[in-house]
XYZ file of C-alpha atoms in Angstrom:
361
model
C 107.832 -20.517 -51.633
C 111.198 -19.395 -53.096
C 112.951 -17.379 -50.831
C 111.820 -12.958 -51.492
C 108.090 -14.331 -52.255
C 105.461 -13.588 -50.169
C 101.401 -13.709 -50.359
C 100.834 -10.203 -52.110
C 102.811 -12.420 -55.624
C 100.178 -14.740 -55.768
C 97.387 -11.334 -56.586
C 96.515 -11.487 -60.700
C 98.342 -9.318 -62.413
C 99.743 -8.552 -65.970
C 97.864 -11.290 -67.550
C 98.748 -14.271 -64.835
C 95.816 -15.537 -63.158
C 96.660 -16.966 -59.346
C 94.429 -20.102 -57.783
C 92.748 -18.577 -54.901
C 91.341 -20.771 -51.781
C 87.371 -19.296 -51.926
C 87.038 -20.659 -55.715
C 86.761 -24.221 -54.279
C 83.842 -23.038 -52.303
C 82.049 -24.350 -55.581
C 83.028 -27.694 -54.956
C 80.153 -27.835 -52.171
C 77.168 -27.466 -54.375
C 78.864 -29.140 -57.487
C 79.290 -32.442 -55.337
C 74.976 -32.384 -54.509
C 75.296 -32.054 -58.249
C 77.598 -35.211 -58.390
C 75.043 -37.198 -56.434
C 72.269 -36.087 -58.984
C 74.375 -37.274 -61.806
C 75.189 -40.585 -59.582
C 71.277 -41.378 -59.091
C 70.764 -40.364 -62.732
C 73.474 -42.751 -63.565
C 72.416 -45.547 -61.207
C 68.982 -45.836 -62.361
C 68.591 -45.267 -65.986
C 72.156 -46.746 -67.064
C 73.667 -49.172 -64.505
C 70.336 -50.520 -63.651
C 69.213 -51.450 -67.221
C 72.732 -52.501 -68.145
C 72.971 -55.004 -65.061
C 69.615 -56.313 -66.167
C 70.976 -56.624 -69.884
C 74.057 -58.739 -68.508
C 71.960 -61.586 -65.914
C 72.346 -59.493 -62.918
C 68.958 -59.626 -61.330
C 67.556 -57.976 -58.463
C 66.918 -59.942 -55.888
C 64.684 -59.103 -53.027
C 66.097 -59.915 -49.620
C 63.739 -61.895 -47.332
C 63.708 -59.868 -44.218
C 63.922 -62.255 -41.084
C 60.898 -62.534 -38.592
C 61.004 -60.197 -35.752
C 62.589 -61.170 -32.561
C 63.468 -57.993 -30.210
C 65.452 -60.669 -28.406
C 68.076 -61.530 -31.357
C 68.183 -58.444 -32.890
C 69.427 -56.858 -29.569
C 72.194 -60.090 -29.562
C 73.117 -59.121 -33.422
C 73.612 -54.982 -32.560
C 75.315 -55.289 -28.878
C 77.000 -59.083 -29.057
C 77.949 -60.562 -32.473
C 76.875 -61.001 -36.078
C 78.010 -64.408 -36.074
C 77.056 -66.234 -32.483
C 79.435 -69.450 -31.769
C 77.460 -72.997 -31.035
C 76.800 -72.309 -27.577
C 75.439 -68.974 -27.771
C 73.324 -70.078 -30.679
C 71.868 -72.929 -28.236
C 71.072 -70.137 -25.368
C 69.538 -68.042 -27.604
C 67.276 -71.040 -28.803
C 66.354 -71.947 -25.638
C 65.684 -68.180 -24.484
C 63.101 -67.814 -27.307
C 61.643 -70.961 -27.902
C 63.340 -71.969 -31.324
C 64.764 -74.812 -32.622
C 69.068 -74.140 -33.389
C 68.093 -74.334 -36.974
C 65.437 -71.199 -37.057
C 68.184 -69.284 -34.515
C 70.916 -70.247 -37.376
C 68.700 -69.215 -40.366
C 67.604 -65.949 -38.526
C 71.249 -64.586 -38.097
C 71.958 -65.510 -41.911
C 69.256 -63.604 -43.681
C 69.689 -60.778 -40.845
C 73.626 -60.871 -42.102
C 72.555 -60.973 -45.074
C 70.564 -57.642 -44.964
C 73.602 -55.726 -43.894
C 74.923 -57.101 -47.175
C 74.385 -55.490 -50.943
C 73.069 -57.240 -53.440
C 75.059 -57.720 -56.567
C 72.856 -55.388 -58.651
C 73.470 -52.833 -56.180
C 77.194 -53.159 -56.470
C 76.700 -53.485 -60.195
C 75.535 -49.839 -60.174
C 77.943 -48.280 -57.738
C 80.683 -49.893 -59.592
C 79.450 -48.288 -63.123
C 79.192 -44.673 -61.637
C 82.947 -45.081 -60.813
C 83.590 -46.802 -63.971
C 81.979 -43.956 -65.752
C 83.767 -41.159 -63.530
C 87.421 -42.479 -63.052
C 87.078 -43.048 -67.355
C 85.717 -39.540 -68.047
C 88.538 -38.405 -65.699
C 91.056 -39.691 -67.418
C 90.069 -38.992 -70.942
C 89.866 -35.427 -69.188
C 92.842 -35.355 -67.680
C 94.887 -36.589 -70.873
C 92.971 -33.782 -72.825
C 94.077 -31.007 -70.432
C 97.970 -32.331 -70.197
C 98.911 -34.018 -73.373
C 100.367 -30.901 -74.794
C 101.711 -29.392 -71.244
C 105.639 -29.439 -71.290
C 105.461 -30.901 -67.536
C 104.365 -33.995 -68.287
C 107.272 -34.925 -70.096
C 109.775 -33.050 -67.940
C 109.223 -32.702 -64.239
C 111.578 -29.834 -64.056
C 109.168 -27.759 -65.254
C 106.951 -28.432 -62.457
C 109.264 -25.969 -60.431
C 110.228 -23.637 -63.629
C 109.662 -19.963 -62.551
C 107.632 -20.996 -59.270
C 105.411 -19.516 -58.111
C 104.175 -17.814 -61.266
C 102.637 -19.937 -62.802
C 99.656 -18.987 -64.051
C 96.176 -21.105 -63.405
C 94.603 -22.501 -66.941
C 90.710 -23.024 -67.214
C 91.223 -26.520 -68.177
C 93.367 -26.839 -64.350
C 90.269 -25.037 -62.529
C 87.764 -27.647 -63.817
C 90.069 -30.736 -63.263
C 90.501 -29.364 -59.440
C 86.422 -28.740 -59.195
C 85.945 -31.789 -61.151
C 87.770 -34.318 -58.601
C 87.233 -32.836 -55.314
C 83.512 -32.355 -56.192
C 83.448 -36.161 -56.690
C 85.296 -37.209 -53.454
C 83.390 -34.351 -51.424
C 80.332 -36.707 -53.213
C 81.984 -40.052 -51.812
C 82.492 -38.536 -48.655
C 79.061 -37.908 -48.274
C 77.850 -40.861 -49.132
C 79.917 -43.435 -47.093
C 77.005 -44.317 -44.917
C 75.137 -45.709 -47.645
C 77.819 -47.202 -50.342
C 78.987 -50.569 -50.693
C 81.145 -51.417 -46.881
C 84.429 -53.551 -47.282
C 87.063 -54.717 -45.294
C 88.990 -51.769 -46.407
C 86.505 -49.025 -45.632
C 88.405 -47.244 -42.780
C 91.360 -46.765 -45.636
C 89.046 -45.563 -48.031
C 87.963 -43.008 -45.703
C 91.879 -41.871 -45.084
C 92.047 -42.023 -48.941
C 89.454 -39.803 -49.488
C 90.068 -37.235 -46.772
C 93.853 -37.374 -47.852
C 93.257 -36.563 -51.303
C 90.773 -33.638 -50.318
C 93.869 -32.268 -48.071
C 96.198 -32.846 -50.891
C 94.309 -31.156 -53.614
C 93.230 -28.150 -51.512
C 96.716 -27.869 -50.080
C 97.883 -28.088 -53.833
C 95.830 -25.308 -54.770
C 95.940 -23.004 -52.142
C 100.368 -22.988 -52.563
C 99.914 -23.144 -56.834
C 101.526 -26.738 -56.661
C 98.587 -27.387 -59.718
C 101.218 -28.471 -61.811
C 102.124 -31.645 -60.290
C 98.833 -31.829 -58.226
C 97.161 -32.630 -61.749
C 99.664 -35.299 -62.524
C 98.948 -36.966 -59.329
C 95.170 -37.382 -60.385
C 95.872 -38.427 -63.678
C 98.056 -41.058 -62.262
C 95.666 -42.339 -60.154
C 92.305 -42.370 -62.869
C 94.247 -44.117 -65.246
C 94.297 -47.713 -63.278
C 90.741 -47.000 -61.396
C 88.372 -47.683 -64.379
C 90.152 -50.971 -65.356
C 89.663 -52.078 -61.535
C 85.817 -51.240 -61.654
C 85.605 -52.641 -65.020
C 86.617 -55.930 -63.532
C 83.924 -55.644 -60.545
C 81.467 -55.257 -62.906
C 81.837 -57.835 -65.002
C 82.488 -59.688 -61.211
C 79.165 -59.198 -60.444
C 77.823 -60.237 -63.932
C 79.537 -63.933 -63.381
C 81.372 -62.531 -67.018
C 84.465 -64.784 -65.482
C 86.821 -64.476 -68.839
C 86.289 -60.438 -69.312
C 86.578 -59.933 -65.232
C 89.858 -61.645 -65.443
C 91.446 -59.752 -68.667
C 90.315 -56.531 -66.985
C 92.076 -57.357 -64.061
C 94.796 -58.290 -65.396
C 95.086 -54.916 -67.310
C 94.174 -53.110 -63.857
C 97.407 -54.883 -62.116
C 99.754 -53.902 -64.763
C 98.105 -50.735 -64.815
C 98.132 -50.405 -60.833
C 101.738 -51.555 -60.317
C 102.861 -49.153 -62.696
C 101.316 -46.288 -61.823
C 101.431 -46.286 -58.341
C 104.393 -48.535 -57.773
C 106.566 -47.178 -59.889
C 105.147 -43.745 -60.964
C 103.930 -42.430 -58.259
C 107.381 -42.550 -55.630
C 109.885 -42.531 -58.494
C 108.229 -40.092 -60.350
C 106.070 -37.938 -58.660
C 107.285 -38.243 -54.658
C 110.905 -36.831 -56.205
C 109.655 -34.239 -57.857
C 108.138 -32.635 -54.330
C 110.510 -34.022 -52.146
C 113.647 -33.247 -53.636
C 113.537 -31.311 -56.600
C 112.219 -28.102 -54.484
C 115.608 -28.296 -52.752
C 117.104 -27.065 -56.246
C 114.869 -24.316 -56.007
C 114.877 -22.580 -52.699
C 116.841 -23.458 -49.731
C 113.389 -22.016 -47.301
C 112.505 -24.173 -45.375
C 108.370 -23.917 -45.108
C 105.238 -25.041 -44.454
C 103.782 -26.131 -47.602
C 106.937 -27.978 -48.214
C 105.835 -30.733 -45.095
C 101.566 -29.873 -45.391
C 102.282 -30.863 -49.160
C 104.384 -33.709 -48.820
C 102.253 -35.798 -45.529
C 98.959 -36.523 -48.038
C 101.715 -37.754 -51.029
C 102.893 -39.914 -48.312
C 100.332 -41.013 -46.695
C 98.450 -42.080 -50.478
C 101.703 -44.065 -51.032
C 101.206 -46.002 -47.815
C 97.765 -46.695 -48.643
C 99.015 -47.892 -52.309
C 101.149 -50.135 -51.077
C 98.252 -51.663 -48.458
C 96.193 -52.289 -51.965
C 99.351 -53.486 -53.676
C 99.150 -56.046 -51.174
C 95.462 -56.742 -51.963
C 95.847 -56.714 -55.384
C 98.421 -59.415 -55.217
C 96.914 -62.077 -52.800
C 94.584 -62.050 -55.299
C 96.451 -61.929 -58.531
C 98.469 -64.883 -56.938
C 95.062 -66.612 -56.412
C 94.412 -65.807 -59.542
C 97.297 -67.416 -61.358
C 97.208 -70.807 -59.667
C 93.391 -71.034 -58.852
C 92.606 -69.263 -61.870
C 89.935 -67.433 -59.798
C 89.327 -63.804 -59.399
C 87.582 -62.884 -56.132
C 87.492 -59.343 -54.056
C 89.237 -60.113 -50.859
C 87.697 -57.246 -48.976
C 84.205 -57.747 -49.919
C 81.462 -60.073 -47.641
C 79.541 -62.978 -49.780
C 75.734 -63.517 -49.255
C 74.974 -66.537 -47.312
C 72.555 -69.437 -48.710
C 69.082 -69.208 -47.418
C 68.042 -72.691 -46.508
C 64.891 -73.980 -45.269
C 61.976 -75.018 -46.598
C 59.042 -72.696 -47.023
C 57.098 -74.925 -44.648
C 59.680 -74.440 -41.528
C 59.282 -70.952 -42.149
C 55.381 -71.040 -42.221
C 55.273 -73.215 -39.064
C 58.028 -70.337 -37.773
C 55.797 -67.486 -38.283
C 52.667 -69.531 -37.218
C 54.732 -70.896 -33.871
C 52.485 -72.893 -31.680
C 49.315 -71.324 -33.311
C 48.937 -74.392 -35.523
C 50.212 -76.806 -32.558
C 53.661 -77.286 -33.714
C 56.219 -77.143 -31.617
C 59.983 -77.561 -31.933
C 61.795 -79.703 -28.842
C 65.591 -77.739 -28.268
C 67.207 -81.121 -27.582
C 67.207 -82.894 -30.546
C 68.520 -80.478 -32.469
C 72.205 -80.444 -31.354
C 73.180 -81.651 -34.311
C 72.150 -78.857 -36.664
């Protein structure tokens, strides 16, 4: 705060209306709300949609129960080397083949199918979209979008605006909903800095808030909408094998990404909290550092997917092929239906498989 300001300004009074910390207690029934909207979303849009573009949904063929490689899959490794796959044969009485195929369809359970991510990736489509359209609603005609000096004009009285309240309920009810649904959504490479993303961007926006930094703290999540939607665009029509439109809409979600939160985002938005405040007051506080870490911390993580983004835009231009570098591909399932008969049957039907001559599986 500007030096002479204290805690008692921020109380509503002649006509200004101050953000206060309990409102976003709202957030944390809105985002069980989010999740109804999500399923409702999921089922009677994405679903019939994926159908509508080829996507179908496949039914993954559980492997047969063996206590003995499921406890090697949790405690050991996923994916056992030669050797271990020949102990493992010889400790249950399969041929290197069955001990192969059993790992690949158990990897392949940990794995979503494509109609899954289909549906997940239209929820976000729909979201980061209505966000945007939202966001460009409540700020087109707000004098600090086109000057950031008015981000710090008379601060801290500004007063909050209706349309402000449900951008801030509107976003943190959605990544409160992400949050709670980690254990169950889509798991890539990336996951761990998803979960720093999304706890980041909860600290930023209640930090925001709480000090009345709504001003910029609404810029910040316009910024970042306007490139999402392109990206899950792309994954959708990914998943639909649409190769032409997944390309064009990654494309537009580069250009879109790089100048947003390349360019944007620390020319734009990082100097307008880290040094235009110094114009302002000459208090050192608080809020000046709690603000500033998240900002940081969401460019670090920008420039980790910037990285991403451009192995595979580079693949892209010389391979001509677009393909998620952080997500795991289903592995063929390949035997015949009679090995697997004569695997469930096992010796019941006087078949037997000799270990030995199958080194060269």
């Amino acid at each position: 705060m500007p030096a002479n300001c204290s805690w008692s300004d921020y109380e509503d009074r002649n006509g200004y209306i101050f953000p206060k910390p309990h409102q976003l207690l709202v957030t944390i029934p809105y985002a069980f709300g989010m999740l109804a909207i999500r399923f409702f979303v999921e089922r009677c849009i994405a679903a019939p949609l994926a159908n509508l573009m080829g996507i179908k949904s496949v039914k993954r063929v559980r492997p047969q129960k063996n206590p003995t490689l499921e406890t090697f899959f949790r405690k050991c490794t996923k994916k056992p080397s030669q050797l271990e796959i020949r102990g493992l044969a010889k400790k249950c009485n399969w041929t290197v083949h069955l001990v192969e195929k059993w790992f690949r369809r158990r990897r392949n359970l940990e794995i979503p199918t494509l109609h899954k991510k289909f549906q997940e990736a239209c929820w976000r489509f729909i979201f980061y979209l209505t966000s945007c359209i939202a966001g460009i609603v409540f700020l087109y005609d707000k004098p600090w979008l086109y000057d950031l000096w008015q981000v710090w004009a008379n601060y801290p009285y500004h007063s909050l605006l209706a349309s402000q309240y449900w951008y801030y309920v509107l976003q943190m009810s959605f990544y409160s909903s992400l949050l709670l649904t980690l254990g169950f959504d889509t798991k890539r490479k990336d996951f761990k800095a998803h979960v720093v993303h999304h706890f980041a961007a909860l600290a930023l926006m209640f930090c925001s808030w709480c000090s009345n930094h709504v001003r910029i703290g609404t810029l910040v999540m316009l910024i970042h909408d306007s490139a999402d939607f392109w990206l899950e665009a792309a994954k959708m029509f990914n998943y639909a094998r649409w190769e032409k439109a997944c390309s064009f809409f990654f494309v537009v979600f580069s250009i879109a990404f790089f100048i947003t939160r390349m360019i944007f985002f620390p020319f734009w938005i990082l100097r307008s909290t880290l040094i235009y405040p110094i114009y302002y007051t000459q208090t050192f506080v608080l809020a000046y550092i709690v603000y500033n870490v998240p900002l940081l911390i969401l460019q670090g993580l920008h420039l980790y997917w910037g990285y991403l983004v451009f192995k595979i835009l580079k693949k892209f231009i010389f391979i001509k092929h677009v393909k998620d570098e952080r997500s795991d591909e289903e592995e063929e399932d390949s035997f015949s239906d009679v090995e697997e008969e004569c695997t469930k049957n096992g010796s019941k039907n006087g078949l037997s498989y000799p270990l030995l001559n199958n080194n060269n599986h």
